[in-house]
Each structure stands twice: as structure tokens, then as C-alpha cells.
Amino acid sequence: GAVVSQHPSWVICKSGTSVKIECRSLDFQATTMFWYRQFPKQSLMLMATSNEGSKATYEQGVEKDKFLINHASLTLSTLTVTSAHPEDSSFYICSASREQIDEKLFFGSGTQLSVL
Amino acid sequence: GENVEQHPSTLSVQEGDSAVIKCTYSDSASNYFPWYKQELGKRPQLIIDIRSNVGEKKDQRIAVTLNKTAKHFSLHITETQPEDSAVYFCAASIGGSQGNLIFGKGTKLSVKP
């Protein structure tokens, strides 16, 4: 199947610092990528839709200045959690749509963020 | 807003039995319904999907059925094995956008040897 790489897999940071998470589609181009947040034993909550070459679309309640998304190429989207606080601690996971083939969605391996 | 309901939240079966997970959706424009399997701490993996022009799809021990009129779809796993134990999520596309999905809350399936 298609491969979506996400890094880092886990990160621990101090409160107030910023953390960047990368999501790469390794064997297909993705105009559209998605960022989710997943709390323990809960479902995937869509945070934003990342569009290559344009601004991301954020879901209601998600602060765009807090969660900066950049989709600079057809294979890379980044999520930057700015001025992280303990309440931002969560599992963040990306997905990429294999639009040019079958539009199926493939997920990255996720990033566990812990803010101290 | 659009919603996907998934039941049950937990399901325990004996090895070899069948497991059925059901979902209902609210967006009548949804036309793509994938199912994902997520093992603890790992990424969701697509296991099967179905489009709205099909009523049933089967892949070895896994099958999915769709009733567009009733807006519900189900995952059927036959001859369950311990390695089937995981959390399963159903999803429905938002409108006609296949990549933009709304997920159910998940079902934790435990298969006892």
C-alpha cells in the first residue's frame, strides 16, 4: 500500500516552545493532506485540511494561529504547534489522499506530543 | 453538523466467531465509506471500503454492507482470530469529497483465544 511518513513519532517539550511535525507522502503526490488529533481511547478529530499551495482550512474550534499548517509541496505538509501548553499534549496524526490514483486515504504513524 | 454513530463501543468474541460493527451516518451526500483498523499506538490502516453505488463488498474474512436508504453500513468479520483484536473505526465522506472523512467513535474488538 501507499506510504505516509510522519516525524517525529514522539516529542517532549517545555511549555511555551514550538514543535513542528512533518507528514510526507513517500510514493504518491498529495494535493490534500489532513491533520487529526486523537485523545486516548477516542476517535480521530479532524483539525484541518491542508491544501498544497494555499491556506489550510481549519475546523471549528481549532486555532489557526496555534496550529500552523504549511503544505509547500505535493509530498510534504507540516503542522507547527506554537507556544505549546500541557493541554496541547495529544496524539497528532496526519493523512494524505491519493487523489491521482483512487483518492484513498493513508495515515502517517502519528506523533505523541507531551508538553511539560 | 454531520455525524457518524458507531456501535458497539466494545465487542468481545471467541476465536472463530463472527463480529459485526454497525455505523449510521447523517449526510445524505456521503458516497464513500471506509473502515480502518487501529492497533494500540499505531496508525489506522484501511481494511476495506465501499462506495455508494455498491451494496456489499467482500475481501476474504471481511465484508462490508451498505444501506443507503437507511444510511447505515456494517463491517462483518468472520472466523475471527486473536490478531483481529484492535480498534475499528468506520468513516463516511463529507459530501462528495472522498478524502474528507468524519469518523465514528470506534469499536474495541477483543478476540479471545
PDB file of N, CA, C and O in Angstrom, chain B residues 16-46:
ATOM      1  N   GLY B  16     -12.876 -17.578  16.241  1.00  0.00           N
ATOM      2  CA  GLY B  16     -13.687 -18.373  15.325  1.00  0.00           C
ATOM      3  C   GLY B  16     -15.097 -17.852  15.142  1.00  0.00           C
ATOM      4  O   GLY B  16     -15.753 -18.166  14.132  1.00  0.00           O
ATOM      5  N   ASP B  17     -15.562 -17.045  16.091  1.00  0.00           N
ATOM      6  CA  ASP B  17     -16.889 -16.455  15.953  1.00  0.00           C
ATOM      7  C   ASP B  17     -16.838 -15.281  14.981  1.00  0.00           C
ATOM      8  O   ASP B  17     -15.765 -14.832  14.571  1.00  0.00           O
ATOM      9  N   SER B  18     -18.026 -14.777  14.650  1.00  0.00           N
ATOM     10  CA  SER B  18     -18.121 -13.598  13.792  1.00  0.00           C
ATOM     11  C   SER B  18     -18.285 -12.342  14.636  1.00  0.00           C
ATOM     12  O   SER B  18     -18.787 -12.402  15.771  1.00  0.00           O
ATOM     13  N   ALA B  19     -17.878 -11.226  14.078  1.00  0.00           N
ATOM     14  CA  ALA B  19     -18.040  -9.928  14.740  1.00  0.00           C
ATOM     15  C   ALA B  19     -18.699  -8.970  13.760  1.00  0.00           C
ATOM     16  O   ALA B  19     -18.356  -8.956  12.566  1.00  0.00           O
ATOM     17  N   VAL B  20     -19.633  -8.203  14.277  1.00  0.00           N
ATOM     18  CA  VAL B  20     -20.341  -7.232  13.444  1.00  0.00           C
ATOM     19  C   VAL B  20     -20.321  -5.866  14.123  1.00  0.00           C
ATOM     20  O   VAL B  20     -20.643  -5.744  15.306  1.00  0.00           O
ATOM     21  N   ILE B  21     -19.927  -4.874  13.368  1.00  0.00           N
ATOM     22  CA  ILE B  21     -19.893  -3.489  13.860  1.00  0.00           C
ATOM     23  C   ILE B  21     -20.768  -2.659  12.932  1.00  0.00           C
ATOM     24  O   ILE B  21     -20.666  -2.781  11.704  1.00  0.00           O
ATOM     25  N   LYS B  22     -21.603  -1.821  13.536  1.00  0.00           N
ATOM     26  CA  LYS B  22     -22.572  -1.061  12.739  1.00  0.00           C
ATOM     27  C   LYS B  22     -22.366   0.441  12.875  1.00  0.00           C
ATOM     28  O   LYS B  22     -22.033   0.935  13.953  1.00  0.00           O
ATOM     29  N   CYS B  23     -22.592   1.129  11.771  1.00  0.00           N
ATOM     30  CA  CYS B  23     -22.482   2.589  11.757  1.00  0.00           C
ATOM     31  C   CYS B  23     -23.653   3.207  11.017  1.00  0.00           C
ATOM     32  O   CYS B  23     -24.165   2.613  10.053  1.00  0.00           O
ATOM     33  N   THR B  24     -24.048   4.362  11.475  1.00  0.00           N
ATOM     34  CA  THR B  24     -25.050   5.154  10.764  1.00  0.00           C
ATOM     35  C   THR B  24     -24.465   6.531  10.495  1.00  0.00           C
ATOM     36  O   THR B  24     -23.610   7.005  11.245  1.00  0.00           O
ATOM     37  N   TYR B  25     -24.892   7.137   9.412  1.00  0.00           N
ATOM     38  CA  TYR B  25     -24.373   8.454   9.063  1.00  0.00           C
ATOM     39  C   TYR B  25     -25.532   9.386   8.769  1.00  0.00           C
ATOM     40  O   TYR B  25     -26.661   8.947   8.529  1.00  0.00           O
ATOM     41  N   SER B  26     -25.231  10.673   8.790  1.00  0.00           N
ATOM     42  CA  SER B  26     -26.315  11.649   8.647  1.00  0.00           C
ATOM     43  C   SER B  26     -26.293  12.400   7.315  1.00  0.00           C
ATOM     44  O   SER B  26     -27.329  12.894   6.863  1.00  0.00           O
ATOM     45  N   ASP B  27     -25.129  12.480   6.681  1.00  0.00           N
ATOM     46  CA  ASP B  27     -25.011  13.264   5.453  1.00  0.00           C
ATOM     47  C   ASP B  27     -25.481  12.445   4.242  1.00  0.00           C
ATOM     48  O   ASP B  27     -24.807  11.487   3.843  1.00  0.00           O
ATOM     49  N   SER B  28     -26.596  12.815   3.689  1.00  0.00           N
ATOM     50  CA  SER B  28     -27.134  12.058   2.566  1.00  0.00           C
ATOM     51  C   SER B  28     -26.239  12.129   1.327  1.00  0.00           C
ATOM     52  O   SER B  28     -26.383  11.336   0.406  1.00  0.00           O
ATOM     53  N   ALA B  29     -25.312  13.101   1.326  1.00  0.00           N
ATOM     54  CA  ALA B  29     -24.399  13.230   0.189  1.00  0.00           C
ATOM     55  C   ALA B  29     -23.160  12.353   0.326  1.00  0.00           C
ATOM     56  O   ALA B  29     -22.371  12.239  -0.614  1.00  0.00           O
ATOM     57  N   SER B  30     -22.979  11.711   1.459  1.00  0.00           N
ATOM     58  CA  SER B  30     -21.822  10.825   1.647  1.00  0.00           C
ATOM     59  C   SER B  30     -21.871   9.712   0.615  1.00  0.00           C
ATOM     60  O   SER B  30     -22.927   9.096   0.401  1.00  0.00           O
ATOM     61  N   ASN B  31     -20.724   9.433   0.001  1.00  0.00           N
ATOM     62  CA  ASN B  31     -20.715   8.387  -1.015  1.00  0.00           C
ATOM     63  C   ASN B  31     -19.531   7.433  -0.910  1.00  0.00           C
ATOM     64  O   ASN B  31     -19.304   6.595  -1.774  1.00  0.00           O
ATOM     65  N   TYR B  32     -18.785   7.574   0.171  1.00  0.00           N
ATOM     66  CA  TYR B  32     -17.610   6.716   0.343  1.00  0.00           C
ATOM     67  C   TYR B  32     -17.504   6.353   1.825  1.00  0.00           C
ATOM     68  O   TYR B  32     -17.571   7.223   2.691  1.00  0.00           O
ATOM     69  N   PHE B  33     -17.340   5.044   2.098  1.00  0.00           N
ATOM     70  CA  PHE B  33     -17.403   4.563   3.480  1.00  0.00           C
ATOM     71  C   PHE B  33     -16.256   3.579   3.733  1.00  0.00           C
ATOM     72  O   PHE B  33     -16.372   2.384   3.467  1.00  0.00           O
ATOM     73  N   PRO B  34     -15.160   4.070   4.266  1.00  0.00           N
ATOM     74  CA  PRO B  34     -14.033   3.180   4.571  1.00  0.00           C
ATOM     75  C   PRO B  34     -14.080   2.693   6.016  1.00  0.00           C
ATOM     76  O   PRO B  34     -14.703   3.312   6.874  1.00  0.00           O
ATOM     77  N   TRP B  35     -13.389   1.617   6.257  1.00  0.00           N
ATOM     78  CA  TRP B  35     -13.202   1.091   7.603  1.00  0.00           C
ATOM     79  C   TRP B  35     -11.701   0.997   7.875  1.00  0.00           C
ATOM     80  O   TRP B  35     -10.932   0.547   7.018  1.00  0.00           O
ATOM     81  N   TYR B  36     -11.347   1.425   9.087  1.00  0.00           N
ATOM     82  CA  TYR B  36      -9.939   1.409   9.472  1.00  0.00           C
ATOM     83  C   TYR B  36      -9.750   0.559  10.724  1.00  0.00           C
ATOM     84  O   TYR B  36     -10.601   0.533  11.615  1.00  0.00           O
ATOM     85  N   LYS B  37      -8.593  -0.092  10.778  1.00  0.00           N
ATOM     86  CA  LYS B  37      -8.206  -0.880  11.940  1.00  0.00           C
ATOM     87  C   LYS B  37      -7.013  -0.192  12.579  1.00  0.00           C
ATOM     88  O   LYS B  37      -6.038   0.122  11.903  1.00  0.00           O
ATOM     89  N   GLN B  38      -7.112   0.073  13.872  1.00  0.00           N
ATOM     90  CA  GLN B  38      -6.003   0.740  14.547  1.00  0.00           C
ATOM     91  C   GLN B  38      -5.561  -0.068  15.745  1.00  0.00           C
ATOM     92  O   GLN B  38      -6.322  -0.268  16.698  1.00  0.00           O
ATOM     93  N   GLU B  39      -4.335  -0.536  15.691  1.00  0.00           N
ATOM     94  CA  GLU B  39      -3.750  -1.216  16.833  1.00  0.00           C
ATOM     95  C   GLU B  39      -3.160  -0.164  17.750  1.00  0.00           C
ATOM     96  O   GLU B  39      -2.831   0.944  17.325  1.00  0.00           O
ATOM     97  N   LEU B  40      -2.988  -0.517  18.998  1.00  0.00           N
ATOM     98  CA  LEU B  40      -2.596   0.434  20.025  1.00  0.00           C
ATOM     99  C   LEU B  40      -1.323   1.189  19.639  1.00  0.00           C
ATOM    100  O   LEU B  40      -0.291   0.570  19.376  1.00  0.00           O
ATOM    101  N   GLY B  41      -1.404   2.503  19.601  1.00  0.00           N
ATOM    102  CA  GLY B  41      -0.243   3.339  19.325  1.00  0.00           C
ATOM    103  C   GLY B  41       0.198   3.367  17.877  1.00  0.00           C
ATOM    104  O   GLY B  41       1.242   3.943  17.556  1.00  0.00           O
ATOM    105  N   LYS B  42      -0.598   2.763  16.999  1.00  0.00           N
ATOM    106  CA  LYS B  42      -0.200   2.709  15.591  1.00  0.00           C
ATOM    107  C   LYS B  42      -1.177   3.482  14.712  1.00  0.00           C
ATOM    108  O   LYS B  42      -2.211   3.944  15.157  1.00  0.00           O
ATOM    109  N   ARG B  43      -0.810   3.608  13.469  1.00  0.00           N
ATOM    110  CA  ARG B  43      -1.662   4.360  12.551  1.00  0.00           C
ATOM    111  C   ARG B  43      -2.888   3.545  12.162  1.00  0.00           C
ATOM    112  O   ARG B  43      -2.851   2.313  12.132  1.00  0.00           O
ATOM    113  N   PRO B  44      -3.976   4.211  11.849  1.00  0.00           N
ATOM    114  CA  PRO B  44      -5.132   3.486  11.292  1.00  0.00           C
ATOM    115  C   PRO B  44      -4.774   2.911   9.929  1.00  0.00           C
ATOM    116  O   PRO B  44      -4.147   3.567   9.119  1.00  0.00           O
ATOM    117  N   GLN B  45      -5.200   1.699   9.697  1.00  0.00           N
ATOM    118  CA  GLN B  45      -4.947   1.024   8.428  1.00  0.00           C
ATOM    119  C   GLN B  45      -6.270   0.762   7.733  1.00  0.00           C
ATOM    120  O   GLN B  45      -7.199   0.210   8.353  1.00  0.00           O
ATOM    121  N   LEU B  46      -6.351   1.138   6.485  1.00  0.00           N
ATOM    122  CA  LEU B  46      -7.566   0.875   5.711  1.00  0.00           C
ATOM    123  C   LEU B  46      -7.708  -0.619   5.488  1.00  0.00           C
ATOM    124  O   LEU B  46      -6.795  -1.269   4.991  1.00  0.00           O
TER     125      LEU B  46
END
